[in-house]
Coordinates of C-alpha atoms and ligand atoms in Angstrom, one line a residue:
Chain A
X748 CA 0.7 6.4 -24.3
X749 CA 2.1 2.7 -25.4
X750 CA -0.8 0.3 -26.2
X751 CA -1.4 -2.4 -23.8
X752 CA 0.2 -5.9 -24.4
X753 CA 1.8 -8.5 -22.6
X754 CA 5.6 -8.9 -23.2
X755 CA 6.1 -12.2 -23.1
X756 CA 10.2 -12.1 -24.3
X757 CA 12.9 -13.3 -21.0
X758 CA 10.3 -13.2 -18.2
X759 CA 12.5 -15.8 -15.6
X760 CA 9.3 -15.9 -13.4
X761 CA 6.4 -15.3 -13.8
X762 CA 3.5 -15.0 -10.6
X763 CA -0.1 -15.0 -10.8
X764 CA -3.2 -14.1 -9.0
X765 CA -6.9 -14.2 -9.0
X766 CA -8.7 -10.9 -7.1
X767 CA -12.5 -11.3 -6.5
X768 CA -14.7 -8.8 -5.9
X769 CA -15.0 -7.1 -2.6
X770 CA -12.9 -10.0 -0.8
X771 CA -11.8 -7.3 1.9
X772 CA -10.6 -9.8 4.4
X773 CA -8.2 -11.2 1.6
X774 CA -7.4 -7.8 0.0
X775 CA -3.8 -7.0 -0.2
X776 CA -2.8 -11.1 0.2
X777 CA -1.5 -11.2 -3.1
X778 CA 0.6 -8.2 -3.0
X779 CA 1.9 -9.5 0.2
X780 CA 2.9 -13.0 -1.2
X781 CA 4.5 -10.8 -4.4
X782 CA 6.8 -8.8 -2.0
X783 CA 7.7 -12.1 -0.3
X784 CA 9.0 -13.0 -3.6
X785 CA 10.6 -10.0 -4.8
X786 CA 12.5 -9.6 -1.6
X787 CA 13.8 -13.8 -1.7
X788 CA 15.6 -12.6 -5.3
X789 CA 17.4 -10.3 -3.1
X790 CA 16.0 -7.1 -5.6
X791 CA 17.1 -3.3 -4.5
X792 CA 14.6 -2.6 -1.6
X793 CA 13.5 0.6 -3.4
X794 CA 12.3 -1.1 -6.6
X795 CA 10.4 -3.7 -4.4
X796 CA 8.6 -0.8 -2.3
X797 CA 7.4 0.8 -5.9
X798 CA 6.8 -2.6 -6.9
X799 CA 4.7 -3.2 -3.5
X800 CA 3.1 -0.3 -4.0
X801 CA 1.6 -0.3 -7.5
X802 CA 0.0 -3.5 -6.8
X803 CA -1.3 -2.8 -3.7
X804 CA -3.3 -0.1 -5.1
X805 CA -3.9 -2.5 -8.3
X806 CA -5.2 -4.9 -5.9
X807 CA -7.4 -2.7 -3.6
X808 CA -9.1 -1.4 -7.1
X809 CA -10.0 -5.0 -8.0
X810 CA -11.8 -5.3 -5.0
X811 CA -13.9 -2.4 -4.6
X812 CA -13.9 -1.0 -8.1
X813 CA -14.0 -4.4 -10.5
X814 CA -16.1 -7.6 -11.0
X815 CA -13.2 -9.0 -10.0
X816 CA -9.6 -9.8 -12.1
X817 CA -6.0 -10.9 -12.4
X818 CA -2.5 -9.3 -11.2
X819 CA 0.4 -11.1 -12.7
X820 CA 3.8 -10.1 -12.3
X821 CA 6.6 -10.6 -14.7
X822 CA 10.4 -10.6 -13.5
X823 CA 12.3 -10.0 -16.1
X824 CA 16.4 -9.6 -15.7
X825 CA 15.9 -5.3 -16.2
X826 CA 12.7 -4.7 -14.8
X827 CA 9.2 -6.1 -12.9
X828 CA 6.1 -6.3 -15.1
X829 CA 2.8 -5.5 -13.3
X830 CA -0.2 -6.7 -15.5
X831 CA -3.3 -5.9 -14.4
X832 CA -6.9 -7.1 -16.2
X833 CA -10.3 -7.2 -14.8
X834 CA -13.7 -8.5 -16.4
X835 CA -15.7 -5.1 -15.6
X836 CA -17.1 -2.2 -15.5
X837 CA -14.6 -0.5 -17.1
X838 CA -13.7 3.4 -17.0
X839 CA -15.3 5.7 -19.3
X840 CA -13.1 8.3 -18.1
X841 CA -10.0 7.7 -17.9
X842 CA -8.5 11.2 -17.5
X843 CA -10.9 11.4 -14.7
X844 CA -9.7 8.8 -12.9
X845 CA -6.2 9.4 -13.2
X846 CA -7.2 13.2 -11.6
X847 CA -5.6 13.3 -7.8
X848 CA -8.7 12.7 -5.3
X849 CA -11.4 11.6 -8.1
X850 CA -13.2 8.9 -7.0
X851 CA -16.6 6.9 -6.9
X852 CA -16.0 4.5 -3.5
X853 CA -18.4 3.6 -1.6
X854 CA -18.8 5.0 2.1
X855 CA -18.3 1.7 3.3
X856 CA -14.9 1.6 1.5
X857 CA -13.6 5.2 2.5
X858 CA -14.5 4.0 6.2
X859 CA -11.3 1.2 5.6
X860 CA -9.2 4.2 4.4
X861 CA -9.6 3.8 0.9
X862 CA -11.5 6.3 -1.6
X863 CA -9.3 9.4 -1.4
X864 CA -8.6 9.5 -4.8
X865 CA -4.9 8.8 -5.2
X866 CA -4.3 5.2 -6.2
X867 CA -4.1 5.1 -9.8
X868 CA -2.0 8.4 -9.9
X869 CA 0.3 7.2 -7.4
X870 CA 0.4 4.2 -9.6
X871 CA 1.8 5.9 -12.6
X872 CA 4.2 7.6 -10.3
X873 CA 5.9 4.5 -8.9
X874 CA 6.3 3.1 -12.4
X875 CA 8.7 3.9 -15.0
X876 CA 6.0 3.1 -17.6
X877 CA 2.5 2.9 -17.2
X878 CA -0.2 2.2 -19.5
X879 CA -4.3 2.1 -18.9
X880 CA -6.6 0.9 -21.5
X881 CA -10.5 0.4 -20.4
X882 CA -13.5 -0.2 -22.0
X883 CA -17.2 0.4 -20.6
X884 CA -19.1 -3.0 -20.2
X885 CA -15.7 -4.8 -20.4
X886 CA -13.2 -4.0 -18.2
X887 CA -9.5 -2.5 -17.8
X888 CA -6.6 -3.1 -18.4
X889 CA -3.3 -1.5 -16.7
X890 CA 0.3 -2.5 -17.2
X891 CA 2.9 -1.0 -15.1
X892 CA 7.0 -1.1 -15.1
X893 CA 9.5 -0.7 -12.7
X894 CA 12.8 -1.5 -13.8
X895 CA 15.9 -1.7 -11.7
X896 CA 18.5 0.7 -10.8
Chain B
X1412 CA 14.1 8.7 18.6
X1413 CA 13.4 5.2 19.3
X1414 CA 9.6 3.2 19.1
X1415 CA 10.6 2.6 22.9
X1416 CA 10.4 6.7 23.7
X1417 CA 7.9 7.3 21.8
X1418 CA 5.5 5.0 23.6
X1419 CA 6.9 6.5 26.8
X1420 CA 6.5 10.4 25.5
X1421 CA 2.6 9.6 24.6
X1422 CA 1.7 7.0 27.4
X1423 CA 1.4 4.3 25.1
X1424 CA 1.6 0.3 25.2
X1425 CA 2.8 -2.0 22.7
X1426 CA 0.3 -4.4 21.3
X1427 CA 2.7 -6.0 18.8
X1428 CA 6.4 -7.1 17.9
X1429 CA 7.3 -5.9 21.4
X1430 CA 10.8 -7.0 20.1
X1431 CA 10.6 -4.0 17.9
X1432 CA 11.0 -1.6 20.0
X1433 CA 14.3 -0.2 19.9
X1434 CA 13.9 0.9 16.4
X1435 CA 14.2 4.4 15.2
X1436 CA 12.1 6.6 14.0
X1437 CA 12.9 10.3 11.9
X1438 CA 9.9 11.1 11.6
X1439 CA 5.9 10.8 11.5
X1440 CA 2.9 10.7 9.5
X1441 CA -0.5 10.6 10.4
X1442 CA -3.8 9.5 8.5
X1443 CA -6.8 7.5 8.4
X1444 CA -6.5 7.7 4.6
X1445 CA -4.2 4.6 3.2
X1446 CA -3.7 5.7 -0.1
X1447 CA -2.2 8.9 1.4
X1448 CA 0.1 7.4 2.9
X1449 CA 0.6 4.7 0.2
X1450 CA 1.2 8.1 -1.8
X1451 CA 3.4 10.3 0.7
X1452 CA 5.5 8.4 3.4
X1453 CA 8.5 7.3 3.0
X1454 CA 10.7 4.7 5.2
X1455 CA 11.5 5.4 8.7
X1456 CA 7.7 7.0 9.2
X1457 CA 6.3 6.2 12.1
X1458 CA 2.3 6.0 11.3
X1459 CA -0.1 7.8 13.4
X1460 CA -3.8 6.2 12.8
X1461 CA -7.2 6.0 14.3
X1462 CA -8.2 3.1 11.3
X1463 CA -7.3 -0.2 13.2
X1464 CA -8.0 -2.8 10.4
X1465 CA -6.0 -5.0 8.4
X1466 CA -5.5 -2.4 5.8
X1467 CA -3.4 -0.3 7.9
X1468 CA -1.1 -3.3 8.6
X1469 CA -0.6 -4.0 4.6
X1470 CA -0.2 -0.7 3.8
X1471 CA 2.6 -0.3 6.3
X1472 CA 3.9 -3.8 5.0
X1473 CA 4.1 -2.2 1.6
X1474 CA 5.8 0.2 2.8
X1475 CA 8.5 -0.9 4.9
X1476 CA 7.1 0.7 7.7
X1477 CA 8.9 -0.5 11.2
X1478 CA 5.7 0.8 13.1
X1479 CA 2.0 2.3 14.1
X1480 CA 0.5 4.3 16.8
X1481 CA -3.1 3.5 16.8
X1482 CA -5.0 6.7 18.5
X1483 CA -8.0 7.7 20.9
X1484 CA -7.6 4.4 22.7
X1485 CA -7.9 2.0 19.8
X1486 CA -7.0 -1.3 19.9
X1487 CA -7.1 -3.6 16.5
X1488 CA -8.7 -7.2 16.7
X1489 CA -6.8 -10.6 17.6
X1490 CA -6.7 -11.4 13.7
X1491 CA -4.7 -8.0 12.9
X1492 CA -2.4 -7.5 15.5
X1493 CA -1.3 -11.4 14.3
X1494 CA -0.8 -10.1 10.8
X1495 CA 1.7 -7.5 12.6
X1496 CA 3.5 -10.0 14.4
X1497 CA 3.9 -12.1 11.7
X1498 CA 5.1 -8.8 9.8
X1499 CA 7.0 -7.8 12.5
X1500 CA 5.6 -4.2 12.7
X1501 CA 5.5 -2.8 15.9
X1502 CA 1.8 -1.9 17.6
X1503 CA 1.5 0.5 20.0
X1504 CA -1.5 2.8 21.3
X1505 CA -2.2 5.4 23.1
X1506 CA -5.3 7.3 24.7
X1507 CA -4.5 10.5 23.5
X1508 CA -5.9 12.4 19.8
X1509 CA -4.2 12.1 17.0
X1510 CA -3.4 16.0 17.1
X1511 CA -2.3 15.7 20.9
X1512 CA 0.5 13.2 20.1
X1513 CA 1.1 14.8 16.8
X1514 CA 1.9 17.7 18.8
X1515 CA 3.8 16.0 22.4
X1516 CA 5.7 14.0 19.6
X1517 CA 6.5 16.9 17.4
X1518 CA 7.6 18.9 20.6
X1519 CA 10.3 16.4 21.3
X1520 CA 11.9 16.8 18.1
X1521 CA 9.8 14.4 15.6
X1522 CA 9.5 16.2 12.4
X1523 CA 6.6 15.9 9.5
X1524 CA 6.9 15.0 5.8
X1525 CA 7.6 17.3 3.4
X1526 CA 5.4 16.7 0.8
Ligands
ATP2747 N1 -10.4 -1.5 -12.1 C1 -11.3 -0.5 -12.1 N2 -12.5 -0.6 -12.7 C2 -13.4 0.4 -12.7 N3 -13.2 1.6 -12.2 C3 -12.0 1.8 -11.7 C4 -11.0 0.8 -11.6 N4 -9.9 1.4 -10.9 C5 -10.3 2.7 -10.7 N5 -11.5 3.0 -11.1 C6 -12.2 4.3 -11.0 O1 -11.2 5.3 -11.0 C7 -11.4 6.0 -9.7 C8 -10.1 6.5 -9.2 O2 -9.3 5.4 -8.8 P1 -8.1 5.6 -7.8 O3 -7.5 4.3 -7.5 O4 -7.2 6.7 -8.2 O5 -8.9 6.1 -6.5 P2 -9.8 5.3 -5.5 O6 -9.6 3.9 -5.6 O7 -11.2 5.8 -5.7 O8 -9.3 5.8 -4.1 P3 -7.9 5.4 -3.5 O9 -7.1 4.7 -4.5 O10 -7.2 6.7 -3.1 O11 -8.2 4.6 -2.3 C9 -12.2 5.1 -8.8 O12 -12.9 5.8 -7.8 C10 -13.1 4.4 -9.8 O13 -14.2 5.2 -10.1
MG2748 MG1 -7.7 3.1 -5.7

């Protein structure tokens, strides 16, 4: 897998946005307001559904996994750029995690119809490249590309 | 089949983006799991729940979903059927299980994901 790093070369617009911790009532706001966005540059509604998707779930794992984080977006003239960076816990498994239907929610959070499992490996699916870096006691990192067709 | 026979087929009323309505559907999916469906369902899905907060409305945003049939009687709060106005996805609900319409809806020619 490609190490994580932020490619900052022909980004036209760049979009950024803070995610606390377990901010339920705001979760999935800043995904929203990026698919707003995506769709106003008039990009292939199949790459802004993947796009939507993989932070979505991004988004929904700051808020019940992290201590909180950033999702920034890159647009870049080939492809989106999904960066994704919290300040904590991080993963000390990270084969684990990517397994289909691991996962350590709360009951609380299955209740709201999260918790099955499938977020981070439907995030590598949607993207064309993905990368996850994570360290325990400081956080993760997770970078995701979907370029245009 | 349209938003407009489905509600008819399971008894339903629309809750949101009545406007909506003549919309198709090809086919359906139903879940109380969001990343399941984040995972599986494609556009055109009509989404059969029995979750009725704001998480079902984003997911189905994400998605390009058109519309959801909330089960068992539910009926989501002021705040979240606003969100699906706004979104213009269609509400309806019904008082019926989510395997009863599954089955009245699948009977009249509404076909599953192949996953
Ligand atoms: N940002 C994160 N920080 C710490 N742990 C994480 C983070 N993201 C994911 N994890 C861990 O990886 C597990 C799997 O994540 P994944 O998104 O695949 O499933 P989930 O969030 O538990 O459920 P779902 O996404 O299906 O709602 C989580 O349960 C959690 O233990
Ligand atoms: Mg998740």
């Amino acid at each position: 897998m490609d190490k994580y790093f932020k490619d900052e070369r022909d980004v036209a617009m760049r979009l950024k946005y803070q995610i606390l911790r377990d901010d339920f009532t705001r979760a999935g706001e800043a995904s929203s307001k990026i698919k707003k966005v995506l769709k106003q540059l008039a990009i292939d509604a199949t790459v802004i559904r993947r796009a939507a998707i993989a932070t979505y779930e991004a988004e929904i794992n700051l808020v019940i996994h992290s201590e909180g984080g950033t999702l920034e977006v890159y647009i870049k003239p080939d492809c989106i750029e999904i960066y994704v960076e919290d300040d904590g816990p991080g993963i000390a498994d990270i084969e684990l995690a990517m397994t289909k239907g691991f996962s350590t929610a709360s009951v609380a959070v299955r209740e709201m119809g999260f918790g099955a499992g499938m977020g981070l490996p439907n995030m590598e699916k949607v993207s064309d490249n993905f990368v996850i870096e994570s360290e325990v006691g400081v956080g993760t990192n997770i970078k995701m590309t979907v370029r245009y067709i | 089949m349209t938003l407009k026979e489905i509600m008819a087929f399971v008894n339903g009323e629309v809750i949101a983006c009545q406007e909506g309505l003549d919309h198709e559907v090809s086919s359906a999916f139903g879940s109380d799991l969001m990343s399941d469906v984040l995972a599986y369902v494609e556009e055109n899905t009509l989404l059969i729940t029995g979750l009725i907060n704001q998480q079902v409305i984003r997911t189905a945003e994400m998605l390009d979903l058109k519309a959801i049939l909330f089960v068992r009687g539910k009926v989501p709060c002021d705040e979240v059927v606003a969100l699906a106005n706004e979104k213009e996805i269609v509400l309806l609900t019904t008082k019926h299980t989510l395997f009863t319409v599954s089955g009245i809806l699948y009977k009249e020619g509404l076909k599953g994901l192949q996953i």
